[in-house]
Short mmCIF file of C-alpha atoms and ligand atoms in Angstrom, two decimals:
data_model
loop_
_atom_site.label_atom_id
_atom_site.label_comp_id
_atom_site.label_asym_id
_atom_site.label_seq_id
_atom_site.Cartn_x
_atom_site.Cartn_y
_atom_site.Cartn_z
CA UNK A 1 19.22 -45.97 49.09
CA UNK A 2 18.01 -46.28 45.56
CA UNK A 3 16.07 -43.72 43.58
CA UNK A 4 11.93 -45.34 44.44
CA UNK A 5 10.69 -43.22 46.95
CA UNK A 6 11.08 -43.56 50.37
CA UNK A 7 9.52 -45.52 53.02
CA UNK A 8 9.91 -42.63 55.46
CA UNK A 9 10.61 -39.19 55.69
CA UNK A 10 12.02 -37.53 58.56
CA UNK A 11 11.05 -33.75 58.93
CA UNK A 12 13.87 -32.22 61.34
CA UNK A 13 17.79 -33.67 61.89
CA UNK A 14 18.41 -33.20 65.37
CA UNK A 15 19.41 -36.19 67.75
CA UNK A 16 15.55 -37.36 67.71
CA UNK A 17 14.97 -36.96 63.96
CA UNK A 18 18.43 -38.71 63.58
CA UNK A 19 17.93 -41.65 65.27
CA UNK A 20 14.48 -42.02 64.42
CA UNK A 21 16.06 -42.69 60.63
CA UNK A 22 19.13 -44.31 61.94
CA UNK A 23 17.20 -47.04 63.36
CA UNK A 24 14.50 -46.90 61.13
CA UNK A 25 17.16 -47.59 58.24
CA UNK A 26 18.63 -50.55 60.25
CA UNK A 27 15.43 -52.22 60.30
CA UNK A 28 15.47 -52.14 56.36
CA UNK A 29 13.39 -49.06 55.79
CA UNK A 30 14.61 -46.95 52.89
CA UNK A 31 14.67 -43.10 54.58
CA UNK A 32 15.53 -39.76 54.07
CA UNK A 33 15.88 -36.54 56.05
CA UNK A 34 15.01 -33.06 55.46
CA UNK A 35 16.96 -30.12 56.96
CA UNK A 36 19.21 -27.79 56.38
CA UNK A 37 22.12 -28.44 58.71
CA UNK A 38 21.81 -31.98 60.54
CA UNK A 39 22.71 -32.52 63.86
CA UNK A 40 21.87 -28.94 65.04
CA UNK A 41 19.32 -27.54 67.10
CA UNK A 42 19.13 -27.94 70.88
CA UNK A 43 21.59 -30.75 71.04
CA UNK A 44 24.42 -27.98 70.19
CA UNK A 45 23.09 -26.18 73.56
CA UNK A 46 22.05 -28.95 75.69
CA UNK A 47 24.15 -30.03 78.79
CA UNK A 48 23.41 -33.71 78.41
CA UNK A 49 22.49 -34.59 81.55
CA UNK A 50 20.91 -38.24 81.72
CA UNK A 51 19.01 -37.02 84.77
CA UNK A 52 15.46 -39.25 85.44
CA UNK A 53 16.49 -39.13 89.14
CA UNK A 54 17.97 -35.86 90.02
CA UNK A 55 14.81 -34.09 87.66
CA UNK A 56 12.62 -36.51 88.67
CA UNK A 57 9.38 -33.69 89.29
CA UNK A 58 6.07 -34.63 90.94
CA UNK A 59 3.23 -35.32 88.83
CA UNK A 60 5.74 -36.68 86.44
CA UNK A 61 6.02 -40.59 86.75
CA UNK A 62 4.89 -41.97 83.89
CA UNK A 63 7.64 -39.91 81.95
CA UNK A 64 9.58 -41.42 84.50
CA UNK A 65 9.37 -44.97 83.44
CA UNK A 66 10.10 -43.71 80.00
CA UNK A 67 13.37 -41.61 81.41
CA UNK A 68 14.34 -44.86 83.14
CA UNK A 69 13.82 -46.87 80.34
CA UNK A 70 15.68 -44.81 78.16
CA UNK A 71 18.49 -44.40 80.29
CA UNK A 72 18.63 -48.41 81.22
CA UNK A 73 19.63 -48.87 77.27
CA UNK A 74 22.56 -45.98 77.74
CA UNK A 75 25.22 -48.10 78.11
CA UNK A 76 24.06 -50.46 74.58
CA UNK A 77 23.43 -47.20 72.63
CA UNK A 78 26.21 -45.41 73.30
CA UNK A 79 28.73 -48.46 72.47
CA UNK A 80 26.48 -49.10 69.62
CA UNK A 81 26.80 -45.81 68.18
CA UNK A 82 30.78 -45.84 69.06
CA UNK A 83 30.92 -48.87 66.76
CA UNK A 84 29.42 -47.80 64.27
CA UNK A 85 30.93 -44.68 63.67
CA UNK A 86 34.24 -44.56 65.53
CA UNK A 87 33.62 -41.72 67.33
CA UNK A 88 33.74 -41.13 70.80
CA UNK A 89 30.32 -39.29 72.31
CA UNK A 90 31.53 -38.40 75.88
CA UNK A 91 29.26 -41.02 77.64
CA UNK A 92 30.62 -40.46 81.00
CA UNK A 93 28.94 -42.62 83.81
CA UNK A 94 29.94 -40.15 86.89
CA UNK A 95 26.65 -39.87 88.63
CA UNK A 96 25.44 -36.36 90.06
CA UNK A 97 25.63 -34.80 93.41
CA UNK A 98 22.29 -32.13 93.94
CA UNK A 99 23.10 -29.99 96.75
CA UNK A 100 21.26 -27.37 99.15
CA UNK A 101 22.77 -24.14 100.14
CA UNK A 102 20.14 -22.96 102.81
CA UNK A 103 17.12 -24.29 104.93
CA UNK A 104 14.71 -23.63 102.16
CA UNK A 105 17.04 -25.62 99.47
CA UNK A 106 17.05 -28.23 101.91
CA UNK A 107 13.39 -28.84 102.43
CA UNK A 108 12.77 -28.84 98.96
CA UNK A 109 15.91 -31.57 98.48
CA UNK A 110 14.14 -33.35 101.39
CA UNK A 111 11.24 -33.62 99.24
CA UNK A 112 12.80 -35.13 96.53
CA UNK A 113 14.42 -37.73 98.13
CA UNK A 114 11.14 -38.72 99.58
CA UNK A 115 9.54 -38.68 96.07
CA UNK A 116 12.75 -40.35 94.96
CA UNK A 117 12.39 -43.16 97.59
CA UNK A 118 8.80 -43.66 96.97
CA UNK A 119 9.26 -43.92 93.67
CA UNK A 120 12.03 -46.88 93.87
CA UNK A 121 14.85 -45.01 93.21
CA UNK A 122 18.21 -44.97 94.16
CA UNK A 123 19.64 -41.81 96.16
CA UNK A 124 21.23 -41.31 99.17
CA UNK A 125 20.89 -38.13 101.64
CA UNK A 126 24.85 -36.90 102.35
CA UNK A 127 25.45 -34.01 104.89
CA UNK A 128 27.17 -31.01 104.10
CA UNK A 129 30.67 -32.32 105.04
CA UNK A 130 30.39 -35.93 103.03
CA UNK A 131 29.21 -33.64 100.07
CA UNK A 132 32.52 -31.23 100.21
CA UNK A 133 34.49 -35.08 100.85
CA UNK A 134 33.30 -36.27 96.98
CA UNK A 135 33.76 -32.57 95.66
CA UNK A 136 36.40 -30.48 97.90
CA UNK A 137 35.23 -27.59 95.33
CA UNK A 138 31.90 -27.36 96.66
CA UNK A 139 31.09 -24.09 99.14
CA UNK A 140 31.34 -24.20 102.66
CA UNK A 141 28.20 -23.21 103.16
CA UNK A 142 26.47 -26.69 101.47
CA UNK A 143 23.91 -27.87 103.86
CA UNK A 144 23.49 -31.17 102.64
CA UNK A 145 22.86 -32.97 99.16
CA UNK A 146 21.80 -36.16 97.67
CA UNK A 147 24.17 -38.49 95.85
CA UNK A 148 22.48 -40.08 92.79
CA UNK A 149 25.04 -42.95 91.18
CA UNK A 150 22.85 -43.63 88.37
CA UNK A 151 22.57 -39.99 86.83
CA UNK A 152 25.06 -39.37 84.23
CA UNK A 153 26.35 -37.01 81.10
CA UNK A 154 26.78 -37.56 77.45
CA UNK A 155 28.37 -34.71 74.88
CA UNK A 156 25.25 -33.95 73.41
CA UNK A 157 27.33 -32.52 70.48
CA UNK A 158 29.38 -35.67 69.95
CA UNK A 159 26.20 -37.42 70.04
CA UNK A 160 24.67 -35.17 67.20
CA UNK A 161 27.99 -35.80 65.03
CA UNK A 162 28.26 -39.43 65.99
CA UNK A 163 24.92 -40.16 64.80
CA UNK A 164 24.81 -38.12 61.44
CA UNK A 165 27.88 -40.24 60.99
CA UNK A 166 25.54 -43.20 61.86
CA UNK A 167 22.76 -41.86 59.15
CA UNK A 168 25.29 -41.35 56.46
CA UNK A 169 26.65 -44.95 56.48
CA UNK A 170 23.19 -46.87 57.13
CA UNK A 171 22.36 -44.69 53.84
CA UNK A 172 20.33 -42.37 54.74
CA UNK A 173 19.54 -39.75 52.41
CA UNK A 174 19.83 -35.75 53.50
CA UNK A 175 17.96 -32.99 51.73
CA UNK A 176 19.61 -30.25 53.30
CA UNK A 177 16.90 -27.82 53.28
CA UNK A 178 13.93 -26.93 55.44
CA UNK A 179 10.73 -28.27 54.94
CA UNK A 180 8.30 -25.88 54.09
CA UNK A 181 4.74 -27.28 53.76
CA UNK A 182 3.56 -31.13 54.69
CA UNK A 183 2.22 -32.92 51.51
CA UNK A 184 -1.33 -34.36 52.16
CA UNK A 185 -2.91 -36.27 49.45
CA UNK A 186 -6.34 -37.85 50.14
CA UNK A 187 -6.46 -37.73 53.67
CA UNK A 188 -3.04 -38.93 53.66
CA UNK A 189 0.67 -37.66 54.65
CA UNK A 190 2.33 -38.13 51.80
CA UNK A 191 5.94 -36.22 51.76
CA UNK A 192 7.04 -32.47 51.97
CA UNK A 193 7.22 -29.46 49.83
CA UNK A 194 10.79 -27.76 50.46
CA UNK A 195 11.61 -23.95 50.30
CA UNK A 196 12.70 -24.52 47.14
CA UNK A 197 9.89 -25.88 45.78
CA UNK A 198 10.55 -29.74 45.82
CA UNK A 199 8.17 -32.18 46.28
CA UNK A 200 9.73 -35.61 48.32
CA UNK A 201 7.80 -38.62 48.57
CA UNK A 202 7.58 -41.40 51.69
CA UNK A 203 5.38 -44.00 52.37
CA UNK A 204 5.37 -42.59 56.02
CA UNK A 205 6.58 -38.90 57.35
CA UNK A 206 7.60 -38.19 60.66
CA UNK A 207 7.80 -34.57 61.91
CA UNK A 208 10.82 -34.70 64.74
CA UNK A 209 11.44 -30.79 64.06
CA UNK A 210 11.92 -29.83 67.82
CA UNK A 211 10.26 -26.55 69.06
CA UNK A 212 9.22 -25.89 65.62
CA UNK A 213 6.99 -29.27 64.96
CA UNK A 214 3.88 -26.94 65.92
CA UNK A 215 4.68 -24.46 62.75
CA UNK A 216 5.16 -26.67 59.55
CA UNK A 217 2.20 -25.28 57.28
CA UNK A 218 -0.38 -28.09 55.98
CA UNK A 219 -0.17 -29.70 59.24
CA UNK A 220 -4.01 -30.23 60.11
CA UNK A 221 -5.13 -28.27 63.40
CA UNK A 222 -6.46 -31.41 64.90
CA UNK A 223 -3.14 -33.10 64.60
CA UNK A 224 -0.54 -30.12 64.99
CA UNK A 225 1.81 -30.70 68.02
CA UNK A 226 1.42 -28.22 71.09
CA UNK A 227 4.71 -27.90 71.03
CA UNK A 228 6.52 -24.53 72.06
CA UNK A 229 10.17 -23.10 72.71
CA UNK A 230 11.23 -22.80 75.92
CA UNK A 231 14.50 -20.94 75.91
CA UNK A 232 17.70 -22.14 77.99
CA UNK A 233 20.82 -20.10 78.22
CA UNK A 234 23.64 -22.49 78.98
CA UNK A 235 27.78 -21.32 79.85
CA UNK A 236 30.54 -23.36 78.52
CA UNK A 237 33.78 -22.59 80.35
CA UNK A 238 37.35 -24.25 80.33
CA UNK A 239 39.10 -26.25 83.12
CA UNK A 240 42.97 -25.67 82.59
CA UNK A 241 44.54 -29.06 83.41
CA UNK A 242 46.14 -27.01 86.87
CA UNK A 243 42.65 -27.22 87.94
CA UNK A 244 41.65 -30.67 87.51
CA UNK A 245 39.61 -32.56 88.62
CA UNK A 246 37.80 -29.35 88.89
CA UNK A 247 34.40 -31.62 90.13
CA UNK A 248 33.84 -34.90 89.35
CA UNK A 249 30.61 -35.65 89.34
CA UNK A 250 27.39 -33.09 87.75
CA UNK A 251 26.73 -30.83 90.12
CA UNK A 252 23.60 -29.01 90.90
CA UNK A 253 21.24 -27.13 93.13
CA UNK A 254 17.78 -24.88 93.18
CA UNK A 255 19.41 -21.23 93.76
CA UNK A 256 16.11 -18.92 94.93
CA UNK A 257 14.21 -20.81 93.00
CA UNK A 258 15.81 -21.19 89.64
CA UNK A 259 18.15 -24.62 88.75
CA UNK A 260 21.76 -24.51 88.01
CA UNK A 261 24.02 -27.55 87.44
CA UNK A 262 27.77 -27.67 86.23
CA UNK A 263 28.39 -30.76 83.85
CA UNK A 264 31.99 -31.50 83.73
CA UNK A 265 33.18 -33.41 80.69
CA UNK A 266 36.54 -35.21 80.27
CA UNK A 267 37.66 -32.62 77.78
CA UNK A 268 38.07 -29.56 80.34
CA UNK A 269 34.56 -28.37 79.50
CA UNK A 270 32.36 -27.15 82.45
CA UNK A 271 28.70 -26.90 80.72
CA UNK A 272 26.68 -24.28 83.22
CA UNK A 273 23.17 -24.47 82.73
CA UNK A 274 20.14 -23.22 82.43
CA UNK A 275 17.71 -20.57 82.15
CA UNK A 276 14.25 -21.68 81.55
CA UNK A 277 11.88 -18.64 80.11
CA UNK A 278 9.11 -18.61 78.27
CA UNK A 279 9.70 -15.96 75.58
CA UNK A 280 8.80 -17.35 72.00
CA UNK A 281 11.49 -17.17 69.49
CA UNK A 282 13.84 -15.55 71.20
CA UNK A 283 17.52 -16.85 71.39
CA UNK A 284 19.12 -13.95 72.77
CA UNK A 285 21.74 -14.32 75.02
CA UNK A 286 21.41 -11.55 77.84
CA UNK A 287 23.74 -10.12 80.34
CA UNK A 288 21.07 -10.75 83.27
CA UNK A 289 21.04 -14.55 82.11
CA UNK A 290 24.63 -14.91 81.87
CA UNK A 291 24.82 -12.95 85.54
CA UNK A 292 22.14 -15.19 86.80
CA UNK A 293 23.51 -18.24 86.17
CA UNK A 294 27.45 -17.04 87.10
CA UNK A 295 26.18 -15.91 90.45
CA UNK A 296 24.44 -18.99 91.73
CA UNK A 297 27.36 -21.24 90.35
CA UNK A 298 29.28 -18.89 92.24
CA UNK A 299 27.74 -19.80 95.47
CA UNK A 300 27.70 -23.23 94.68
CA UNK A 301 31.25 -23.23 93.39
CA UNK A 302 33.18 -20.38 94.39
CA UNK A 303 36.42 -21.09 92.21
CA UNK A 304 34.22 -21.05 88.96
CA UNK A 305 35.28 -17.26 88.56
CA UNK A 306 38.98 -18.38 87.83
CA UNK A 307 38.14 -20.67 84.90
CA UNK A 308 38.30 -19.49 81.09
CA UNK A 309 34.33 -18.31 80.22
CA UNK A 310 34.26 -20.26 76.10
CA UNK A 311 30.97 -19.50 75.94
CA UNK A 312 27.36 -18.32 75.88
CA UNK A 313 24.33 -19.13 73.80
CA UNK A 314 20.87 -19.86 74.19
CA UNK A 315 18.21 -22.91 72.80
CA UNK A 316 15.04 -23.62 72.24
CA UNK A 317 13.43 -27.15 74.66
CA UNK A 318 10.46 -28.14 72.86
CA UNK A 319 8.24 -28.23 75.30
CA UNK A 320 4.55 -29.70 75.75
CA UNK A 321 1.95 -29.30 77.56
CA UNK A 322 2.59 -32.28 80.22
CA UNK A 323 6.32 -31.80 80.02
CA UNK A 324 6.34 -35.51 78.27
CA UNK A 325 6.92 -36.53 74.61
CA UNK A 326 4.73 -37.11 71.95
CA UNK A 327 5.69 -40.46 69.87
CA UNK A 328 3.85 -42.24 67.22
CA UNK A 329 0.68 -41.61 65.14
CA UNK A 330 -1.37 -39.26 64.87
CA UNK A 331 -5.20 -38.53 63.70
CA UNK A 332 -3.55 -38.07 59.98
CA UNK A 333 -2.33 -41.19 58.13
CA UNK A 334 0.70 -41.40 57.31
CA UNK A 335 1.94 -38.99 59.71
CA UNK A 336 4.05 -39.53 63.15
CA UNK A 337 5.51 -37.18 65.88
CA UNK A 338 8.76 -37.82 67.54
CA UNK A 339 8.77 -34.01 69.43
CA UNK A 340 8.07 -32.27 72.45
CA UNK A 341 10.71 -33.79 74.56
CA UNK A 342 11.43 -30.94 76.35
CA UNK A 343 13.97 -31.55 79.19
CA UNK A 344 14.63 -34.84 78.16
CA UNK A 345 15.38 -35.04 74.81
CA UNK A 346 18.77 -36.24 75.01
CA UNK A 347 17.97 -39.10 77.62
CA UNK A 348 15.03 -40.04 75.90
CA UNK A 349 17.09 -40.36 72.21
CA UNK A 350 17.92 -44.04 72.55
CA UNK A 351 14.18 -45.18 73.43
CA UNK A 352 12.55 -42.94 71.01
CA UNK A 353 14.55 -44.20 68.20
CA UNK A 354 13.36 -47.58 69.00
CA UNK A 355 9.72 -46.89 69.88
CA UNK A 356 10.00 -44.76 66.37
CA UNK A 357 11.32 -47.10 64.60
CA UNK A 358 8.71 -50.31 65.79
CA UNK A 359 5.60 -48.33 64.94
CA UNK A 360 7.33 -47.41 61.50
CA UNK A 361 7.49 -50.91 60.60
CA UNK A 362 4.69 -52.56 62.67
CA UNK A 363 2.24 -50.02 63.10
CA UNK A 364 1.80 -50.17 66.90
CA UNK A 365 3.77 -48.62 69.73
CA UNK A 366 5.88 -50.28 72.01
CA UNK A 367 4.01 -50.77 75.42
CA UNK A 368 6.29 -48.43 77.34
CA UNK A 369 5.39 -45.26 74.61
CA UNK A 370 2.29 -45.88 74.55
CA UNK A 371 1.39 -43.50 77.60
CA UNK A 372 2.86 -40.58 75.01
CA UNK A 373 0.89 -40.93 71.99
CA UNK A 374 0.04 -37.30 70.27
CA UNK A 375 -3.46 -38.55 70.33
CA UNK A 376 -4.16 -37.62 74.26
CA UNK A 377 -3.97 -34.22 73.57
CA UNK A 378 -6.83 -34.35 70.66
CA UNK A 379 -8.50 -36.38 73.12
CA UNK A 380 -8.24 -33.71 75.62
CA UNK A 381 -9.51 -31.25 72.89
CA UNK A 382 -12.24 -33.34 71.89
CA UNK A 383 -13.25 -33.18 75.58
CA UNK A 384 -12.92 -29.56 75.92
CA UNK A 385 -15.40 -29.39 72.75
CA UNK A 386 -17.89 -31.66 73.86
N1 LIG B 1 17.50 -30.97 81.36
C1 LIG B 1 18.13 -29.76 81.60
C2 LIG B 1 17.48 -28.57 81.06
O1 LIG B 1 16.52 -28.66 80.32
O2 LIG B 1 17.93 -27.49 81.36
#
């Protein structure tokens, strides 16, 4: 990229902020992004589960279509993103098995299916015995489960590497530093004021900062993101090769309440995931999370207490108030949002970068993001108001 400034400036280099300038540079526009360490944040927790059947939720269906959508181009992205940076990203297409471990797991897996079914989607009701056929692993005690084909993994990691990697050589330019303040000129988003005290320049600036889109100062209160952390304390353990094929599918289940899944990769990891609490800031990995989520992949999985624990730590979803995105403009020119993906955000990476990067050059959304424009929630506070 030459030295003029900018057409765009991405606030926040996580997998969303990353391909937001990835494919924003293909299309010709000159960008930069702005944070200290690229291709962290809750991509280097995440499972990467490409889930839009097995966490398909009620109320939920018009993220749905987007989930779908997103995970329809999988396939394109991932071999895209291979080829352009020789690197592999763990796109495993191994489908998912949910399972039920008592009469109240059941019911609720009952329900799903229905909502599955009504919904169009593919899934198929297995009893206890044709679950512990696909994964021999599996307790004795599994009541039943549903076999979804078309839910699978990526290495959210690899992903985060593959497509810094992707940034670098479509010449994008890092500042690797936080943004501390948006620039707004006129009525106008017009860059970013750094810790240090730089000023950058874009023609356009989208904020893609993850949980912390709602805290950049100079961010207007009409059009700051409701956008807040939602911690998730995820396992990584180790599959020595006497093991494998340990499982070999995702497998998962609602334990008293609370989901657990077990992502195997290809490499010998076993991701075990996740907490979900609502406690701010906190990243703190505790011993009653850890316990928690060993003891119901214990009863899912009863040999997981023989493999190698590699590790704990805890992220931050950003999460919104409708569980669903916010892409495109908002009420301040110049600025966009590509944030609050909560659950989804590495399913939803390959259609975001696309929606992102057709309103950065046209102006309009595609028709499927439309639904997710920041603007219904100033709508809804304009309502409130009224
Ligand atoms: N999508 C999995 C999670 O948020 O834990």
């Amino acid at each position: 990229m030459s030295s003029r400034t900018p057409d765009v400036l991405v606030i926040g280099g996580g997998i969303i902020g990353l391909v937001t300038a990835w494919r924003a540079a293909q299309r010709g526009l000159a960008t930069a992004i702005v944070d200290p360490e690229p291709g962290g944040g809750a991509a280097q927790v995440a499972a990467g589960m490409l889930a839009a059947v097995t966490e398909l939720h009620y109320g939920e269906q018009t993220l749905l279509g987007l989930n779908l959508a997103s995970a329809r181009r999988y396939p394109d992205f991932a071999a895209e993103l291979t080829e352009a940076t020789g690197q592999e990203l763990g796109y495993r297409r191994c489908g998912t098995l949910a399972v039920a471990l008592d009469a109240d797991d059941r019911a609720h897996l009952r329900e799903l299916h229905a909502l599955q079914r009504r919904s169009g989607l593919e899934s198929e009701w297995l009893s206890g015995r044709e679950c512990r056929r696909l994964e021999p692993m599996l307790a004795p005690g599994v009541r039943g489960g549903l076999r979804v084909d078309g839910d699978h993994q990526i290495d959210p990691r690899r992903l985060a590497g593959a497509l810094v990697t992707a940034c670098e050589r479509a010449d994008v330019v890092f500042h690797r530093t936080w943004a501390e303040r948006l620039r707004v000129e006129g009525g106008r988003a017009v860059g970013a004021v750094t810790t240090d005290g730089t000023e950058l320049s874009a023609g356009q600036v989208v904020l893609a900062a993850g949980s912390l889109s709602g805290r950049l100062a100079g961010v207007p209160d009409d059009v700051l993101p409701p956008v807040r952390p939602v911690k998730g304390q995820v396992l990584r353990l180790t599959v020595p090769k006497r093991y494998a094929p340990f499982l070999s599918r995702t497998v998962r289940a609602v334990v008293r309440g609370s989901q657990v899944y077990l992502v195997p990769r290809e490499s010998g990891e076993l991701v075990v995931g996740a907490t979900s609490e609502e406690l701010g800031w906190d990243t703190t990995v505790t011993a009653g999370g850890v316990y928690e989520l060993l003891r119901d992949a214990h009863e899912l999985v009863p040999g997981i207490t023989e493999l190698p624990l590699t590790e704990t730590r805890a992220g931050l979803r950003p999460g919104s108030p409708d569980n669903a995105p916010l892409i495109g403009p908002t009420g301040l020119d110049g600025l966009l949002l590509a944030t609050g993906h909560y659950r989804n955000g590495v399913l939803l990476t390959p259609v975001t970068g696309d929606a992102m990067a057709h309103v950065l050059t046209t102006g309009e959304l595609p028709d499927e993001a439309r639904p997710f424009t920041p603007r219904r929630f100033a709508a809804a506070l304009t309502e409130q108001s009224a």
